[in-house]
Amino acid sequence: MPELRLVIFDVDGTLVDSQADILAAMAAAYAAEGITLPDRAAVLSIVGLSLPVAMESLSPGLDPARRARMVETYKDAYVALREKARLHETSPLYPGARAALDRLQADPFTLLGVATGKSRRGLDKLIEGHGLEGLFVTTQVSDHHPSKPHPAMLLACLSETGVAADRAVMVGDTRFDMDMARAAGVRGIGVDWGYHAADTLTADAMIGDFSELDAAVDGLIGQATEQDA
């Protein structure tokens, strides 16, 4: 029998282009505290970090109580946006994302997972909105782990699925994703359409389209139908 393999995805900037919702929710968090919002590039540069770490990175030295309020305001604003707006317009799947997920899941020896800086509430809303229920066997969120690039989320994915690190790969758009993968002993595939410049990712492989994902996964961790010697 072939060994299982695991493909773990980041969400924002990798599977979905959620920048409109992220920027709007961040604007609400800063406005509620009367603080000037950093520019768009700065906000997108912290996508992937857990919210407390992201807020501290954007505005170093924030009073902890103020930072905690901003985190909650962001979460509430994000969920409110999701309830009012059309998900497919404000946080659409990137072209080819759903087809790639379906192709990989169709193989009985390939498992899919998520490791995201989103909260559980935010991820569940997104999965429901895009009809992705049942695709991922393990989903790790910021509520229960240290922020990326700490490897805790990936180690939990490996533990829950029983897949060895050398049979797993992380797909992401930021250096946080690639650094997390490296720290967990997992290979990293970078995508060039996300929120960090491709040349900053130091990934094991780079793809420019979801049609290239299958070959990249096979090249790094072997085909799902191969039997190890």
mmCIF file of C-alpha atoms in Angstrom:
data_model
loop_
_atom_site.group_PDB
_atom_site.id
_atom_site.type_symbol
_atom_site.label_atom_id
_atom_site.label_comp_id
_atom_site.label_asym_id
_atom_site.label_seq_id
_atom_site.Cartn_x
_atom_site.Cartn_y
_atom_site.Cartn_z
ATOM 1 C CA MET A 1 0.000 0.000 0.000
ATOM 2 C CA PRO A 2 1.306 3.490 -0.787
ATOM 3 C CA GLU A 3 1.907 5.896 2.056
ATOM 4 C CA LEU A 4 -0.442 8.778 2.665
ATOM 5 C CA ARG A 5 0.707 12.258 1.801
ATOM 6 C CA LEU A 6 -0.579 15.591 3.074
ATOM 7 C CA VAL A 7 -0.944 18.909 1.232
ATOM 8 C CA ILE A 8 -1.515 21.820 3.623
ATOM 9 C CA PHE A 9 -2.791 25.170 2.389
ATOM 10 C CA ASP A 10 -2.588 28.694 3.648
ATOM 11 C CA VAL A 11 -5.835 30.562 2.960
ATOM 12 C CA ASP A 12 -5.529 34.352 2.526
ATOM 13 C CA GLY A 13 -3.437 35.149 -0.531
ATOM 14 C CA THR A 14 -3.146 31.471 -1.463
ATOM 15 C CA LEU A 15 -6.627 29.994 -1.908
ATOM 16 C CA VAL A 16 -8.653 33.213 -1.696
ATOM 17 C CA ASP A 17 -7.974 36.841 -2.570
ATOM 18 C CA SER A 18 -9.361 38.286 0.644
ATOM 19 C CA GLN A 19 -7.510 41.591 0.648
ATOM 20 C CA ALA A 20 -10.688 43.680 0.316
ATOM 21 C CA ASP A 21 -12.161 42.176 3.488
ATOM 22 C CA ILE A 22 -8.848 42.274 5.361
ATOM 23 C CA LEU A 23 -8.267 45.939 4.546
ATOM 24 C CA ALA A 24 -11.835 46.893 5.448
ATOM 25 C CA ALA A 25 -11.760 45.013 8.765
ATOM 26 C CA MET A 26 -8.369 46.481 9.651
ATOM 27 C CA ALA A 27 -9.659 49.966 8.823
ATOM 28 C CA ALA A 28 -12.567 49.414 11.205
ATOM 29 C CA ALA A 29 -10.217 48.274 13.982
ATOM 30 C CA TYR A 30 -7.996 51.336 13.638
ATOM 31 C CA ALA A 31 -10.895 53.764 13.259
ATOM 32 C CA ALA A 32 -12.499 52.479 16.466
ATOM 33 C CA GLU A 33 -9.356 53.479 18.367
ATOM 34 C CA GLY A 34 -8.788 56.743 16.504
ATOM 35 C CA ILE A 35 -5.448 55.547 15.094
ATOM 36 C CA THR A 36 -4.271 56.218 11.543
ATOM 37 C CA LEU A 37 -4.380 53.066 9.460
ATOM 38 C CA PRO A 38 -1.025 52.027 7.965
ATOM 39 C CA ASP A 39 -0.911 51.950 4.178
ATOM 40 C CA ARG A 40 -2.186 49.060 2.082
ATOM 41 C CA ALA A 41 1.242 47.525 1.487
ATOM 42 C CA ALA A 42 1.986 47.483 5.211
ATOM 43 C CA VAL A 43 -1.330 45.827 6.049
ATOM 44 C CA LEU A 44 -0.934 43.144 3.391
ATOM 45 C CA SER A 45 2.635 42.462 4.535
ATOM 46 C CA ILE A 46 1.349 41.054 7.834
ATOM 47 C CA VAL A 47 -1.307 38.766 6.338
ATOM 48 C CA GLY A 48 -0.755 35.287 7.706
ATOM 49 C CA LEU A 49 0.264 36.343 11.188
ATOM 50 C CA SER A 50 -2.136 35.905 14.081
ATOM 51 C CA LEU A 51 -4.021 39.127 14.780
ATOM 52 C CA PRO A 52 -2.257 40.148 18.033
ATOM 53 C CA VAL A 53 1.142 39.691 16.375
ATOM 54 C CA ALA A 54 -0.058 41.467 13.228
ATOM 55 C CA MET A 55 -1.325 44.458 15.219
ATOM 56 C CA GLU A 56 1.941 44.700 17.139
ATOM 57 C CA SER A 57 3.908 44.501 13.892
ATOM 58 C CA LEU A 58 1.840 47.261 12.287
ATOM 59 C CA SER A 59 1.814 49.513 15.364
ATOM 60 C CA PRO A 60 4.659 48.591 17.736
ATOM 61 C CA GLY A 61 4.197 49.478 21.378
ATOM 62 C CA LEU A 62 0.398 49.418 21.448
ATOM 63 C CA ASP A 63 -1.069 49.213 24.914
ATOM 64 C CA PRO A 64 -2.081 45.546 25.391
ATOM 65 C CA ALA A 65 -5.660 46.456 26.269
ATOM 66 C CA ARG A 66 -5.980 48.604 23.155
ATOM 67 C CA ARG A 67 -4.448 45.904 21.006
ATOM 68 C CA ALA A 68 -6.900 43.349 22.412
ATOM 69 C CA ARG A 69 -9.831 45.647 21.595
ATOM 70 C CA MET A 70 -8.541 46.106 18.044
ATOM 71 C CA VAL A 71 -8.266 42.366 17.569
ATOM 72 C CA GLU A 72 -11.881 41.867 18.640
ATOM 73 C CA THR A 73 -13.075 44.798 16.518
ATOM 74 C CA TYR A 74 -11.295 43.314 13.519
ATOM 75 C CA LYS A 75 -12.891 39.908 14.065
ATOM 76 C CA ASP A 76 -16.373 41.379 14.473
ATOM 77 C CA ALA A 77 -15.952 43.616 11.427
ATOM 78 C CA TYR A 78 -14.695 40.715 9.308
ATOM 79 C CA VAL A 79 -17.648 38.517 10.228
ATOM 80 C CA ALA A 80 -20.080 41.399 9.656
ATOM 81 C CA LEU A 81 -18.596 41.958 6.210
ATOM 82 C CA ARG A 82 -19.010 38.277 5.437
ATOM 83 C CA GLU A 83 -22.678 38.391 6.426
ATOM 84 C CA LYS A 84 -23.461 41.464 4.341
ATOM 85 C CA ALA A 85 -21.284 41.059 1.264
ATOM 86 C CA ARG A 86 -21.097 38.410 -1.417
ATOM 87 C CA LEU A 87 -18.126 36.205 -0.582
ATOM 88 C CA HIS A 88 -17.423 35.423 -4.218
ATOM 89 C CA GLU A 89 -16.991 39.150 -4.892
ATOM 90 C CA THR A 90 -14.987 40.300 -1.858
ATOM 91 C CA SER A 91 -12.980 37.123 -1.076
ATOM 92 C CA PRO A 92 -13.036 35.081 -4.282
ATOM 93 C CA LEU A 93 -11.163 31.841 -4.791
ATOM 94 C CA TYR A 94 -8.155 32.335 -7.026
ATOM 95 C CA PRO A 95 -8.565 30.920 -10.551
ATOM 96 C CA GLY A 96 -8.054 27.174 -10.552
ATOM 97 C CA ALA A 97 -8.075 26.814 -6.762
ATOM 98 C CA ARG A 98 -11.238 24.717 -6.466
ATOM 99 C CA ALA A 99 -10.255 22.483 -9.372
ATOM 100 C CA ALA A 100 -6.834 21.883 -7.803
ATOM 101 C CA LEU A 101 -8.389 20.979 -4.455
ATOM 102 C CA ASP A 102 -10.809 18.589 -6.134
ATOM 103 C CA ARG A 103 -8.021 16.920 -8.148
ATOM 104 C CA LEU A 104 -5.871 16.324 -5.089
ATOM 105 C CA GLN A 105 -8.735 15.131 -2.917
ATOM 106 C CA ALA A 106 -9.814 12.655 -5.593
ATOM 107 C CA ASP A 107 -6.722 10.579 -4.836
ATOM 108 C CA PRO A 108 -7.479 8.350 -1.832
ATOM 109 C CA PHE A 109 -3.884 8.605 -0.583
ATOM 110 C CA THR A 110 -3.718 12.425 -0.634
ATOM 111 C CA LEU A 111 -5.059 14.307 2.373
ATOM 112 C CA LEU A 112 -5.712 18.041 2.449
ATOM 113 C CA GLY A 113 -5.258 20.431 5.352
ATOM 114 C CA VAL A 114 -5.284 24.110 6.259
ATOM 115 C CA ALA A 115 -2.883 26.153 8.372
ATOM 116 C CA THR A 116 -4.066 29.748 8.584
ATOM 117 C CA GLY A 117 -3.739 32.885 10.635
ATOM 118 C CA LYS A 118 -7.526 33.165 10.524
ATOM 119 C CA SER A 119 -9.670 32.504 13.560
ATOM 120 C CA ARG A 120 -11.869 29.417 13.674
ATOM 121 C CA ARG A 121 -14.913 31.626 13.164
ATOM 122 C CA GLY A 122 -13.376 33.305 10.131
ATOM 123 C CA LEU A 123 -12.215 30.067 8.525
ATOM 124 C CA ASP A 124 -15.555 28.336 9.068
ATOM 125 C CA LYS A 125 -17.395 31.238 7.427
ATOM 126 C CA LEU A 126 -15.076 31.097 4.434
ATOM 127 C CA ILE A 127 -15.307 27.318 4.029
ATOM 128 C CA GLU A 128 -19.091 27.483 4.245
ATOM 129 C CA GLY A 129 -19.317 30.425 1.860
ATOM 130 C CA HIS A 130 -17.249 28.716 -0.819
ATOM 131 C CA GLY A 131 -18.770 25.271 -0.317
ATOM 132 C CA LEU A 132 -15.476 23.690 0.726
ATOM 133 C CA GLU A 133 -16.966 21.505 3.453
ATOM 134 C CA GLY A 134 -15.441 18.041 3.621
ATOM 135 C CA LEU A 135 -12.308 18.838 1.636
ATOM 136 C CA PHE A 136 -9.908 19.287 4.545
ATOM 137 C CA VAL A 137 -9.212 16.571 7.096
ATOM 138 C CA THR A 138 -7.247 18.899 9.392
ATOM 139 C CA THR A 139 -7.707 22.656 9.866
ATOM 140 C CA GLN A 140 -5.420 24.622 12.155
ATOM 141 C CA VAL A 141 -6.237 28.223 13.090
ATOM 142 C CA SER A 142 -4.735 31.040 15.133
ATOM 143 C CA ASP A 143 -7.078 30.505 18.101
ATOM 144 C CA HIS A 144 -5.163 27.438 19.254
ATOM 145 C CA HIS A 145 -1.550 27.980 18.145
ATOM 146 C CA PRO A 146 1.301 30.486 18.254
ATOM 147 C CA SER A 147 1.491 32.749 15.223
ATOM 148 C CA LYS A 148 3.283 31.701 12.073
ATOM 149 C CA PRO A 149 6.165 31.058 11.526
ATOM 150 C CA HIS A 150 6.055 28.906 14.667
ATOM 151 C CA PRO A 151 5.639 25.300 13.440
ATOM 152 C CA ALA A 152 2.823 24.361 15.863
ATOM 153 C CA MET A 153 0.061 24.411 13.248
ATOM 154 C CA LEU A 154 1.944 22.127 10.884
ATOM 155 C CA LEU A 155 3.003 19.790 13.662
ATOM 156 C CA ALA A 156 -0.660 19.502 14.647
ATOM 157 C CA CYS A 157 -1.595 18.709 11.031
ATOM 158 C CA LEU A 158 0.993 15.930 10.973
ATOM 159 C CA SER A 159 -0.127 14.584 14.339
ATOM 160 C CA GLU A 160 -3.823 14.552 13.443
ATOM 161 C CA THR A 161 -3.281 12.773 10.123
ATOM 162 C CA GLY A 162 -0.382 10.510 11.067
ATOM 163 C CA VAL A 163 1.562 11.655 8.006
ATOM 164 C CA ALA A 164 5.352 11.974 8.272
ATOM 165 C CA ALA A 165 6.926 15.379 7.678
ATOM 166 C CA ASP A 166 8.738 14.151 4.566
ATOM 167 C CA ARG A 167 5.367 13.213 3.045
ATOM 168 C CA ALA A 168 3.840 16.642 3.622
ATOM 169 C CA VAL A 169 4.031 19.973 1.845
ATOM 170 C CA MET A 170 2.895 23.489 2.754
ATOM 171 C CA VAL A 171 1.434 25.721 0.036
ATOM 172 C CA GLY A 172 1.503 29.432 0.803
ATOM 173 C CA ASP A 173 2.112 32.946 -0.423
ATOM 174 C CA THR A 174 4.198 34.459 2.379
ATOM 175 C CA ARG A 175 7.613 34.032 3.931
ATOM 176 C CA PHE A 176 5.774 33.201 7.175
ATOM 177 C CA ASP A 177 4.367 30.088 5.477
ATOM 178 C CA MET A 178 7.744 28.998 4.136
ATOM 179 C CA ASP A 179 9.555 29.668 7.416
ATOM 180 C CA MET A 180 6.867 27.690 9.259
ATOM 181 C CA ALA A 181 7.276 24.793 6.841
ATOM 182 C CA ARG A 182 11.031 24.796 7.279
ATOM 183 C CA ALA A 183 10.704 24.839 11.062
ATOM 184 C CA ALA A 184 8.395 21.807 10.918
ATOM 185 C CA GLY A 185 10.609 19.850 8.531
ATOM 186 C CA VAL A 186 7.992 20.139 5.782
ATOM 187 C CA ARG A 187 8.653 21.140 2.163
ATOM 188 C CA GLY A 188 7.255 24.472 0.998
ATOM 189 C CA ILE A 189 5.575 25.458 -2.280
ATOM 190 C CA GLY A 190 5.290 29.187 -2.813
ATOM 191 C CA VAL A 191 2.656 30.829 -5.007
ATOM 192 C CA ASP A 192 3.497 34.002 -6.879
ATOM 193 C CA TRP A 193 0.025 35.568 -6.849
ATOM 194 C CA GLY A 194 -0.238 36.372 -3.137
ATOM 195 C CA TYR A 195 0.667 39.180 -0.760
ATOM 196 C CA HIS A 196 4.456 38.769 -0.456
ATOM 197 C CA ALA A 197 6.884 39.190 -3.343
ATOM 198 C CA ALA A 198 7.803 35.810 -4.807
ATOM 199 C CA ASP A 199 11.534 36.424 -4.445
ATOM 200 C CA THR A 200 11.182 36.776 -0.658
ATOM 201 C CA LEU A 201 9.676 33.334 -0.054
ATOM 202 C CA THR A 202 12.739 31.026 -0.273
ATOM 203 C CA ALA A 203 10.390 28.155 -1.131
ATOM 204 C CA ASP A 204 11.429 24.674 -2.203
ATOM 205 C CA ALA A 205 9.337 25.177 -5.339
ATOM 206 C CA MET A 206 7.363 28.072 -6.845
ATOM 207 C CA ILE A 207 4.223 27.960 -8.964
ATOM 208 C CA GLY A 208 2.558 30.659 -11.016
ATOM 209 C CA ASP A 209 -0.772 28.913 -11.527
ATOM 210 C CA PHE A 210 -2.786 26.211 -9.770
ATOM 211 C CA SER A 211 -2.398 24.023 -12.854
ATOM 212 C CA GLU A 212 1.264 23.634 -11.812
ATOM 213 C CA LEU A 213 0.491 22.463 -8.274
ATOM 214 C CA ASP A 214 0.140 18.722 -8.863
ATOM 215 C CA ALA A 215 3.537 18.433 -10.517
ATOM 216 C CA ALA A 216 5.165 20.540 -7.801
ATOM 217 C CA VAL A 217 3.699 18.330 -5.069
ATOM 218 C CA ASP A 218 4.792 15.161 -6.887
ATOM 219 C CA GLY A 219 8.275 16.574 -7.358
ATOM 220 C CA LEU A 220 8.773 17.386 -3.691
ATOM 221 C CA ILE A 221 7.100 14.502 -1.851
ATOM 222 C CA GLY A 222 6.433 11.885 -4.509
ATOM 223 C CA GLN A 223 3.299 10.725 -6.207
ATOM 224 C CA ALA A 224 0.503 9.458 -4.006
ATOM 225 C CA THR A 225 0.357 6.166 -5.876
ATOM 226 C CA GLU A 226 4.063 5.386 -5.550
ATOM 227 C CA GLN A 227 5.150 2.709 -3.111
ATOM 228 C CA ASP A 228 8.253 3.583 -1.143
ATOM 229 C CA ALA A 229 11.143 1.170 -1.342
#
